[in-house]
Structure formats: structure tokens, C-alpha cells
Amino acid sequence: MTIIDFECDTPTREAVEDTVRLIRSGRGFDKEGYAQMMAPGWAAQLGMSLAEFNEAKAERGLTALALELCEVDLAKAMSHADVIAMLDAAGVTHACIGNAGRRASNEDVARFAAEYPDRLIPWFRIWGDEGEAGVAALEHGVKALGCRGFEISSYREGRYINDPAYWPFLAKCVELDIPVRITAGLHLLSDRPYDYAHPKHLDEVAIRFPDLRIVAGLTGWPWVAETCAIASRHSNLYIDFACKRVKHMLAPGAGYEALIYYGARNLQDKIIFATGWGTLAVPLAQLVAETDELPLKPSVREKWMGANAARVLKLD
């Protein structure tokens, strides 16, 4: 069975270095909201108790701790060969890189993917405020660097999914015949509106760009039913479930009932496997193994695990 991880973390040295750059530019995840959720794991990585972490945060600030975390990450950074060995151990045939929470620069992502062109699929990311220069950079990323998809996390930029700033980028994606992946769902940045990435905004994007292959990343939780409804309206709109563990998706009341039910039926050609294993802090191989719990017919599971992604990426 072909298995494609549509959001595969690659915590290499280059990725850590770019994370440092983002933090120092004010565009990192060293923000309250995420800190509340991630604090136990971050504290453990720094060898602190949660109480010690919170005390250090109050005294020195979250940014200083985030940079310390990067030092820890740098010491255990994976080599390129380590990443491929991880894919092999998990049975993952292809991995999309450069579209996870932590990623290297577009140039480094492309160079890494060029080393393993039969395994790695590089994605391009840019902030939407670059305008025409950004659109030109996207075209360069595809034509010169070999990137094969465009990633948008509008909430990180203080924008809604359907902000007109993205229209030129999306038109270029149609021209270049590449998919766009747009983070959909609740974000935890507590200094901006909670609904920047509400999946309802995907409807306008799909109406404006009917030929654009759109992937709603992260399911749109807690508005999963709306994500499914919108996907049923548009032939080129797909849904991935990155950063979600199957056992949590199957838990009663978790809010993924529509995805599981319709994903086994009329949306079976629309659901895409993705891990975001680094965000979850769960090994890739374990997340792949947990998909055995999905209540799907073998033919449908094959679509979820790889066939649908292959069609979006035009791997066939």
C-alpha cells in the first residue's frame, strides 16, 4: 500500500536554524496560547518541571525559553539520512516536507528533496505580505527549486483564509498546476481572532478558483462537519488530518464524527493521511500503525493513506 505523509516534520539542522530566524523576527510560535498547550512537553525537553518552566517564563520571557529549546533541538537534529531511515521504518513511501510547523527555508527544503526525489515532495511557504515579489518568488520556487505545492497558514499572518492578499498567489498556483494547502480550524494564538482559519472561508476560495486543488489542513476542528460539507460542494477540495491521533479522532464526542462517517462514504476520495508527528511528539511509525484502528474498508483505507494524496500531487 502506498503511504504518503502529507505533513512530515523534518527536524534537521536547517529546520532548527530557520525556526530560530522566525523566532527572532517575531514570527515564531513563542506566543501565549500555544505555550499553554505545549508547556509540559517544552519543560520536559529543557529538563524542568512545569512549575519551573512557568517560573522561568515569568522571569525571562517565553522567547528566551523558545531559543533555549532550539539549542536542545539542534543538539539532536536529524541528518537527511536519518529522515529517510525514519520513513523506511514507518513504511512511508513519500513525504511532503516544508509544510510542517517547523521547517527549513524554501531553498533548504528544495535541496533536501532533490537528494531523494523519489521520496520527498517539497512545499513552498511565504508570508502573504510580499505581494508581487512574493508571487514571483513562488514561481521561482516551483520552476527553479522544484517545489510542488504552496502552503498557507493565514492565522499566523493575522489574516482570514479568504483574504484578497492571497488571490495572486492562488492564481499563480492554478497557472503552475500545483495544489495549495491551507490550515483550517481553531488556532491558539490568543492575541488575534479565533476564526481566522475557519473552514467556511474555504468556500469562497474554492468558488473563486474552481480549478485549484485545495487541501484543508488539520480538518477544520472544531468545525469538522462544516469542512466536510464544503468539501462535498467542491470537486477539488480535500481534507487532511495532520496533528490528529486516530484514537482521539475516534473518541466519542471528539468532534470528528463527520470526517469518519462521510470519509468512508461520499468523501472517501477526499481524505488525506498526514501526521505532523513533530507537533504531536509521537513517532512517525507509531502514527502510521495507529491508522489500523480506522473503521474503513481496505479499499477506502488505501485511498486515505496514499491514493488521494497521489492524485492531488499528480504522482501517477
mmCIF file of C-alpha atoms in Angstrom:
data_model
loop_
_atom_site.group_PDB
_atom_site.id
_atom_site.type_symbol
_atom_site.label_atom_id
_atom_site.label_comp_id
_atom_site.label_asym_id
_atom_site.label_seq_id
_atom_site.Cartn_x
_atom_site.Cartn_y
_atom_site.Cartn_z
ATOM 1 C CA MET A 1 0.000 0.000 0.000
ATOM 2 C CA THR A 2 1.278 3.454 -0.909
ATOM 3 C CA ILE A 3 1.569 5.661 2.184
ATOM 4 C CA ILE A 4 2.090 9.391 1.749
ATOM 5 C CA ASP A 5 2.585 11.616 4.765
ATOM 6 C CA PHE A 6 1.135 14.953 3.655
ATOM 7 C CA GLU A 7 2.781 16.834 6.566
ATOM 8 C CA CYS A 8 6.042 15.267 7.627
ATOM 9 C CA ASP A 9 8.243 17.071 10.115
ATOM 10 C CA THR A 10 11.944 17.018 9.256
ATOM 11 C CA PRO A 11 13.762 18.342 12.346
ATOM 12 C CA THR A 12 17.106 18.779 10.615
ATOM 13 C CA ARG A 13 19.745 21.355 11.483
ATOM 14 C CA GLU A 14 18.432 23.603 8.711
ATOM 15 C CA ALA A 15 14.899 23.446 10.116
ATOM 16 C CA VAL A 16 16.061 24.393 13.606
ATOM 17 C CA GLU A 17 18.118 27.274 12.230
ATOM 18 C CA ASP A 18 15.110 28.615 10.351
ATOM 19 C CA THR A 19 12.981 28.282 13.477
ATOM 20 C CA VAL A 20 15.493 30.488 15.284
ATOM 21 C CA ARG A 21 15.248 33.024 12.463
ATOM 22 C CA LEU A 22 11.443 33.059 12.711
ATOM 23 C CA ILE A 23 11.516 33.493 16.482
ATOM 24 C CA ARG A 24 13.933 36.400 16.257
ATOM 25 C CA SER A 25 11.793 38.019 13.563
ATOM 26 C CA GLY A 26 8.726 37.835 15.804
ATOM 27 C CA ARG A 27 7.037 35.198 13.648
ATOM 28 C CA GLY A 28 7.707 32.099 15.722
ATOM 29 C CA PHE A 29 5.456 30.030 17.965
ATOM 30 C CA ASP A 30 6.813 31.668 21.114
ATOM 31 C CA LYS A 31 3.351 33.029 21.845
ATOM 32 C CA GLU A 32 0.871 32.552 24.654
ATOM 33 C CA GLY A 33 -1.847 30.140 23.709
ATOM 34 C CA TYR A 34 0.498 27.640 22.146
ATOM 35 C CA ALA A 35 2.719 27.919 25.196
ATOM 36 C CA GLN A 36 -0.179 26.875 27.414
ATOM 37 C CA MET A 37 -0.719 23.715 25.394
ATOM 38 C CA MET A 38 2.927 22.852 24.730
ATOM 39 C CA ALA A 39 4.399 23.855 28.109
ATOM 40 C CA PRO A 40 4.566 20.331 29.632
ATOM 41 C CA GLY A 41 6.493 18.982 26.646
ATOM 42 C CA TRP A 42 8.705 22.047 26.381
ATOM 43 C CA ALA A 43 9.510 21.874 30.090
ATOM 44 C CA ALA A 44 10.498 18.226 29.806
ATOM 45 C CA GLN A 45 12.802 18.985 26.873
ATOM 46 C CA LEU A 46 14.531 21.639 28.967
ATOM 47 C CA GLY A 47 14.842 19.322 31.977
ATOM 48 C CA MET A 48 12.412 21.398 34.026
ATOM 49 C CA SER A 49 9.244 20.694 35.909
ATOM 50 C CA LEU A 50 6.179 22.527 34.666
ATOM 51 C CA ALA A 51 6.335 24.827 37.689
ATOM 52 C CA GLU A 52 9.985 25.623 36.957
ATOM 53 C CA PHE A 53 9.168 26.292 33.314
ATOM 54 C CA ASN A 54 6.362 28.709 34.199
ATOM 55 C CA GLU A 55 8.599 30.476 36.711
ATOM 56 C CA ALA A 56 11.366 30.825 34.119
ATOM 57 C CA LYS A 57 8.834 32.097 31.586
ATOM 58 C CA ALA A 58 7.677 34.784 34.033
ATOM 59 C CA GLU A 59 11.243 35.819 34.811
ATOM 60 C CA ARG A 60 12.964 35.564 31.416
ATOM 61 C CA GLY A 61 10.159 35.531 28.884
ATOM 62 C CA LEU A 62 8.855 32.903 26.513
ATOM 63 C CA THR A 63 11.115 33.913 23.628
ATOM 64 C CA ALA A 64 14.251 33.222 25.654
ATOM 65 C CA LEU A 65 12.935 29.753 26.531
ATOM 66 C CA ALA A 66 11.991 29.102 22.915
ATOM 67 C CA LEU A 67 15.555 29.863 21.853
ATOM 68 C CA GLU A 68 16.836 27.502 24.555
ATOM 69 C CA LEU A 69 14.535 24.821 23.153
ATOM 70 C CA CYS A 70 16.103 25.373 19.759
ATOM 71 C CA GLU A 71 19.530 24.722 21.271
ATOM 72 C CA VAL A 72 18.230 21.398 22.580
ATOM 73 C CA ASP A 73 16.703 20.615 19.182
ATOM 74 C CA LEU A 74 19.948 21.498 17.439
ATOM 75 C CA ALA A 75 21.863 19.003 19.566
ATOM 76 C CA LYS A 76 19.522 16.177 18.492
ATOM 77 C CA ALA A 77 18.825 17.333 14.930
ATOM 78 C CA MET A 78 18.240 14.554 12.407
ATOM 79 C CA SER A 79 20.501 14.101 9.426
ATOM 80 C CA HIS A 80 18.979 13.760 5.983
ATOM 81 C CA ALA A 81 19.755 10.043 6.056
ATOM 82 C CA ASP A 82 18.036 9.771 9.463
ATOM 83 C CA VAL A 83 14.838 11.209 7.982
ATOM 84 C CA ILE A 84 14.816 8.707 5.146
ATOM 85 C CA ALA A 85 15.514 5.860 7.576
ATOM 86 C CA MET A 86 12.527 7.048 9.622
ATOM 87 C CA LEU A 87 10.303 6.931 6.545
ATOM 88 C CA ASP A 88 11.552 3.438 5.727
ATOM 89 C CA ALA A 89 10.890 2.191 9.254
ATOM 90 C CA ALA A 90 7.342 3.590 9.132
ATOM 91 C CA GLY A 91 6.606 2.226 5.657
ATOM 92 C CA VAL A 92 6.045 5.728 4.288
ATOM 93 C CA THR A 93 6.715 5.824 0.564
ATOM 94 C CA HIS A 94 6.550 9.611 0.070
ATOM 95 C CA ALA A 95 6.607 12.583 2.427
ATOM 96 C CA CYS A 96 5.641 16.205 1.874
ATOM 97 C CA ILE A 97 8.220 18.429 3.554
ATOM 98 C CA GLY A 98 8.448 22.150 4.185
ATOM 99 C CA ASN A 99 4.801 22.464 5.209
ATOM 100 C CA ALA A 100 5.035 21.443 8.863
ATOM 101 C CA GLY A 101 5.025 23.726 11.893
ATOM 102 C CA ARG A 102 8.810 23.728 11.953
ATOM 103 C CA ARG A 103 10.514 23.675 8.616
ATOM 104 C CA ALA A 104 13.673 24.812 6.876
ATOM 105 C CA SER A 105 13.853 27.631 4.357
ATOM 106 C CA ASN A 106 12.369 27.038 0.915
ATOM 107 C CA GLU A 107 15.856 26.689 -0.537
ATOM 108 C CA ASP A 108 16.980 24.156 2.076
ATOM 109 C CA VAL A 109 13.741 22.182 1.731
ATOM 110 C CA ALA A 110 14.230 22.018 -2.027
ATOM 111 C CA ARG A 111 17.865 20.944 -1.712
ATOM 112 C CA PHE A 112 16.934 18.168 0.707
ATOM 113 C CA ALA A 113 14.133 16.941 -1.554
ATOM 114 C CA ALA A 114 16.474 16.960 -4.563
ATOM 115 C CA GLU A 115 18.655 14.412 -2.760
ATOM 116 C CA TYR A 116 15.711 11.992 -2.597
ATOM 117 C CA PRO A 117 13.404 12.950 -5.486
ATOM 118 C CA ASP A 118 11.532 9.638 -5.347
ATOM 119 C CA ARG A 119 10.684 10.065 -1.658
ATOM 120 C CA LEU A 120 10.389 13.743 -0.751
ATOM 121 C CA ILE A 121 7.929 16.333 -2.074
ATOM 122 C CA PRO A 122 8.958 19.928 -1.267
ATOM 123 C CA TRP A 123 6.416 22.649 -0.468
ATOM 124 C CA PHE A 124 6.854 26.393 -0.729
ATOM 125 C CA ARG A 125 5.903 28.810 2.047
ATOM 126 C CA ILE A 126 5.958 32.571 2.082
ATOM 127 C CA TRP A 127 4.183 35.279 4.032
ATOM 128 C CA GLY A 128 1.352 36.835 2.077
ATOM 129 C CA ASP A 129 2.570 40.395 2.563
ATOM 130 C CA GLU A 130 5.264 40.165 -0.139
ATOM 131 C CA GLY A 131 2.794 40.977 -2.920
ATOM 132 C CA GLU A 132 4.079 40.722 -6.483
ATOM 133 C CA ALA A 133 7.601 39.914 -5.277
ATOM 134 C CA GLY A 134 6.170 37.023 -3.302
ATOM 135 C CA VAL A 135 4.276 35.702 -6.305
ATOM 136 C CA ALA A 136 7.490 35.870 -8.337
ATOM 137 C CA ALA A 137 9.287 34.009 -5.539
ATOM 138 C CA LEU A 138 6.603 31.311 -5.614
ATOM 139 C CA GLU A 139 7.059 30.881 -9.362
ATOM 140 C CA HIS A 140 10.824 30.663 -8.876
ATOM 141 C CA GLY A 141 10.299 28.115 -6.106
ATOM 142 C CA VAL A 142 8.323 25.877 -8.417
ATOM 143 C CA LYS A 143 10.220 26.328 -11.677
ATOM 144 C CA ALA A 144 13.769 26.621 -10.338
ATOM 145 C CA LEU A 145 13.711 24.885 -6.955
ATOM 146 C CA GLY A 146 11.236 22.138 -7.783
ATOM 147 C CA CYS A 147 8.625 22.878 -5.108
ATOM 148 C CA ARG A 148 5.347 21.084 -5.786
ATOM 149 C CA GLY A 149 2.833 22.761 -3.503
ATOM 150 C CA PHE A 150 2.083 26.055 -1.732
ATOM 151 C CA GLU A 151 1.344 26.284 1.998
ATOM 152 C CA ILE A 152 -0.789 28.965 3.699
ATOM 153 C CA SER A 153 -1.282 29.429 7.444
ATOM 154 C CA SER A 154 -3.325 32.611 7.387
ATOM 155 C CA TYR A 155 -3.810 32.897 11.130
ATOM 156 C CA ARG A 156 -0.047 33.217 11.619
ATOM 157 C CA GLU A 157 -0.143 36.244 9.314
ATOM 158 C CA GLY A 158 -3.129 37.849 11.019
ATOM 159 C CA ARG A 159 -5.410 37.184 8.049
ATOM 160 C CA TYR A 160 -8.503 35.235 7.189
ATOM 161 C CA ILE A 161 -8.231 32.334 4.771
ATOM 162 C CA ASN A 162 -10.124 34.301 2.127
ATOM 163 C CA ASP A 163 -8.073 37.496 2.404
ATOM 164 C CA PRO A 164 -7.645 39.082 -1.070
ATOM 165 C CA ALA A 165 -3.887 39.244 -0.410
ATOM 166 C CA TYR A 166 -3.817 35.553 -1.318
ATOM 167 C CA TRP A 167 -5.643 35.838 -4.655
ATOM 168 C CA PRO A 168 -2.497 36.499 -6.772
ATOM 169 C CA PHE A 169 -0.716 33.580 -5.111
ATOM 170 C CA LEU A 170 -3.639 31.237 -5.719
ATOM 171 C CA ALA A 171 -3.966 32.346 -9.335
ATOM 172 C CA LYS A 172 -0.269 31.522 -9.765
ATOM 173 C CA CYS A 173 -0.877 28.078 -8.250
ATOM 174 C CA VAL A 174 -3.538 27.440 -10.880
ATOM 175 C CA GLU A 175 -1.152 28.599 -13.606
ATOM 176 C CA LEU A 176 1.653 26.395 -12.269
ATOM 177 C CA ASP A 177 -0.744 23.465 -11.710
ATOM 178 C CA ILE A 178 0.251 22.919 -8.075
ATOM 179 C CA PRO A 179 -2.008 22.359 -5.053
ATOM 180 C CA VAL A 180 -2.398 24.740 -2.152
ATOM 181 C CA ARG A 181 -2.694 23.541 1.426
ATOM 182 C CA ILE A 182 -4.498 25.899 3.773
ATOM 183 C CA THR A 183 -4.556 25.381 7.522
ATOM 184 C CA ALA A 184 -8.186 25.237 8.633
ATOM 185 C CA GLY A 185 -9.521 25.166 12.163
ATOM 186 C CA LEU A 186 -9.048 26.709 15.572
ATOM 187 C CA HIS A 187 -5.654 28.242 16.288
ATOM 188 C CA LEU A 188 -4.266 29.033 19.722
ATOM 189 C CA LEU A 189 -2.685 32.448 19.204
ATOM 190 C CA SER A 190 -4.590 34.371 21.847
ATOM 191 C CA ASP A 191 -3.670 37.821 20.540
ATOM 192 C CA ARG A 192 -5.897 37.617 17.432
ATOM 193 C CA PRO A 193 -9.402 36.462 16.425
ATOM 194 C CA TYR A 194 -10.018 32.762 16.878
ATOM 195 C CA ASP A 195 -11.724 32.259 13.497
ATOM 196 C CA TYR A 196 -9.022 33.403 11.047
ATOM 197 C CA ALA A 197 -8.799 29.818 9.783
ATOM 198 C CA HIS A 198 -12.490 28.908 9.965
ATOM 199 C CA PRO A 199 -13.173 26.422 7.155
ATOM 200 C CA LYS A 200 -16.223 28.378 5.990
ATOM 201 C CA HIS A 201 -13.798 30.780 4.287
ATOM 202 C CA LEU A 202 -12.575 27.945 2.062
ATOM 203 C CA ASP A 203 -15.885 28.062 0.245
ATOM 204 C CA GLU A 204 -15.113 31.472 -1.260
ATOM 205 C CA VAL A 205 -11.613 30.330 -2.224
ATOM 206 C CA ALA A 206 -12.987 27.269 -3.997
ATOM 207 C CA ILE A 207 -15.649 29.336 -5.782
ATOM 208 C CA ARG A 208 -13.092 31.879 -6.997
ATOM 209 C CA PHE A 209 -10.615 29.195 -8.093
ATOM 210 C CA PRO A 210 -12.607 26.124 -9.184
ATOM 211 C CA ASP A 211 -9.593 24.511 -10.879
ATOM 212 C CA LEU A 212 -7.309 24.930 -7.874
ATOM 213 C CA ARG A 213 -6.586 21.754 -5.911
ATOM 214 C CA ILE A 214 -7.121 22.803 -2.280
ATOM 215 C CA VAL A 215 -6.273 20.761 0.808
ATOM 216 C CA ALA A 216 -7.852 21.859 4.081
ATOM 217 C CA GLY A 217 -5.090 21.040 6.534
ATOM 218 C CA LEU A 218 -5.815 19.789 10.064
ATOM 219 C CA THR A 219 -9.530 19.009 9.441
ATOM 220 C CA GLY A 220 -11.001 22.362 10.447
ATOM 221 C CA TRP A 221 -11.661 21.257 14.045
ATOM 222 C CA PRO A 222 -13.904 22.121 15.856
ATOM 223 C CA TRP A 223 -15.863 22.867 12.689
ATOM 224 C CA VAL A 224 -15.179 19.474 11.101
ATOM 225 C CA ALA A 225 -18.735 18.957 9.869
ATOM 226 C CA GLU A 226 -18.553 22.289 8.024
ATOM 227 C CA THR A 227 -15.241 21.299 6.446
ATOM 228 C CA CYS A 228 -16.844 18.075 5.232
ATOM 229 C CA ALA A 229 -19.896 19.935 3.925
ATOM 230 C CA ILE A 230 -17.741 22.379 1.965
ATOM 231 C CA ALA A 231 -15.596 19.547 0.589
ATOM 232 C CA SER A 232 -18.770 17.880 -0.665
ATOM 233 C CA ARG A 233 -19.593 21.055 -2.629
ATOM 234 C CA HIS A 234 -16.280 21.373 -4.484
ATOM 235 C CA SER A 235 -14.648 18.661 -6.554
ATOM 236 C CA ASN A 236 -11.119 19.952 -5.912
ATOM 237 C CA LEU A 237 -11.324 20.436 -2.155
ATOM 238 C CA TYR A 238 -9.680 17.800 0.066
ATOM 239 C CA ILE A 239 -9.105 17.372 3.814
ATOM 240 C CA ASP A 240 -6.040 16.107 5.653
ATOM 241 C CA PHE A 241 -5.910 15.135 9.315
ATOM 242 C CA ALA A 242 -2.411 16.212 10.303
ATOM 243 C CA CYS A 243 -1.671 16.652 14.010
ATOM 244 C CA LYS A 244 -4.565 14.362 14.963
ATOM 245 C CA ARG A 245 -4.142 10.929 16.509
ATOM 246 C CA VAL A 246 -6.597 8.302 15.284
ATOM 247 C CA LYS A 247 -7.512 7.217 18.812
ATOM 248 C CA HIS A 248 -8.509 10.784 19.613
ATOM 249 C CA MET A 249 -10.469 11.169 16.390
ATOM 250 C CA LEU A 250 -12.429 8.015 17.245
ATOM 251 C CA ALA A 251 -13.161 9.044 20.838
ATOM 252 C CA PRO A 252 -16.870 9.741 21.482
ATOM 253 C CA GLY A 253 -17.611 13.453 21.415
ATOM 254 C CA ALA A 254 -14.212 14.422 19.997
ATOM 255 C CA GLY A 255 -15.849 16.162 17.053
ATOM 256 C CA TYR A 256 -14.565 14.067 14.156
ATOM 257 C CA GLU A 257 -17.696 12.008 13.615
ATOM 258 C CA ALA A 258 -18.475 13.674 10.283
ATOM 259 C CA LEU A 259 -14.970 13.045 8.963
ATOM 260 C CA ILE A 260 -15.084 9.363 9.871
ATOM 261 C CA TYR A 261 -18.643 8.822 8.638
ATOM 262 C CA TYR A 262 -18.557 10.751 5.368
ATOM 263 C CA GLY A 263 -14.905 9.929 4.781
ATOM 264 C CA ALA A 264 -15.927 6.296 4.466
ATOM 265 C CA ARG A 265 -18.710 7.192 2.072
ATOM 266 C CA ASN A 266 -19.172 10.168 -0.263
ATOM 267 C CA LEU A 267 -15.884 11.803 0.786
ATOM 268 C CA GLN A 268 -13.736 8.688 0.559
ATOM 269 C CA ASP A 269 -11.820 10.241 -2.353
ATOM 270 C CA LYS A 270 -11.195 13.460 -0.383
ATOM 271 C CA ILE A 271 -9.464 12.429 2.875
ATOM 272 C CA ILE A 272 -5.665 12.506 3.116
ATOM 273 C CA PHE A 273 -3.316 11.000 5.685
ATOM 274 C CA ALA A 274 -0.865 13.429 7.288
ATOM 275 C CA THR A 275 0.942 13.233 10.608
ATOM 276 C CA GLY A 276 2.627 16.396 11.848
ATOM 277 C CA TRP A 277 4.435 13.895 14.052
ATOM 278 C CA GLY A 278 6.812 16.527 15.423
ATOM 279 C CA THR A 279 3.948 18.682 16.673
ATOM 280 C CA LEU A 280 2.322 15.648 18.255
ATOM 281 C CA ALA A 281 5.677 14.443 19.666
ATOM 282 C CA VAL A 282 4.727 10.907 18.638
ATOM 283 C CA PRO A 283 6.998 8.768 16.431
ATOM 284 C CA LEU A 284 6.017 8.589 12.784
ATOM 285 C CA ALA A 285 5.923 4.787 12.756
ATOM 286 C CA GLN A 286 3.512 4.779 15.703
ATOM 287 C CA LEU A 287 1.127 7.190 13.983
ATOM 288 C CA VAL A 288 1.140 5.078 10.842
ATOM 289 C CA ALA A 289 0.434 1.935 12.901
ATOM 290 C CA GLU A 290 -2.462 3.642 14.688
ATOM 291 C CA THR A 291 -4.300 4.051 11.381
ATOM 292 C CA ASP A 292 -5.039 0.316 11.598
ATOM 293 C CA GLU A 293 -7.777 1.375 14.022
ATOM 294 C CA LEU A 294 -9.665 3.349 11.370
ATOM 295 C CA PRO A 295 -13.070 1.738 10.720
ATOM 296 C CA LEU A 296 -12.562 1.636 6.958
ATOM 297 C CA LYS A 297 -12.782 -0.969 4.258
ATOM 298 C CA PRO A 298 -9.328 -1.839 2.886
ATOM 299 C CA SER A 299 -10.109 -0.132 -0.407
ATOM 300 C CA VAL A 300 -11.086 3.098 1.372
ATOM 301 C CA ARG A 301 -8.101 2.992 3.708
ATOM 302 C CA GLU A 302 -5.798 2.769 0.700
ATOM 303 C CA LYS A 303 -7.341 5.980 -0.612
ATOM 304 C CA TRP A 304 -6.886 7.778 2.695
ATOM 305 C CA MET A 305 -3.313 6.599 3.185
ATOM 306 C CA GLY A 306 -1.937 7.447 -0.210
ATOM 307 C CA ALA A 307 -4.094 7.231 -3.317
ATOM 308 C CA ASN A 308 -5.944 10.500 -2.705
ATOM 309 C CA ALA A 309 -2.722 12.375 -1.973
ATOM 310 C CA ALA A 310 -1.090 10.925 -5.071
ATOM 311 C CA ARG A 311 -3.937 12.311 -7.166
ATOM 312 C CA VAL A 312 -3.653 15.767 -5.597
ATOM 313 C CA LEU A 313 0.104 15.774 -6.129
ATOM 314 C CA LYS A 314 -0.182 14.221 -9.601
ATOM 315 C CA LEU A 315 2.261 11.469 -8.736
ATOM 316 C CA ASP A 316 0.587 8.928 -11.024
#
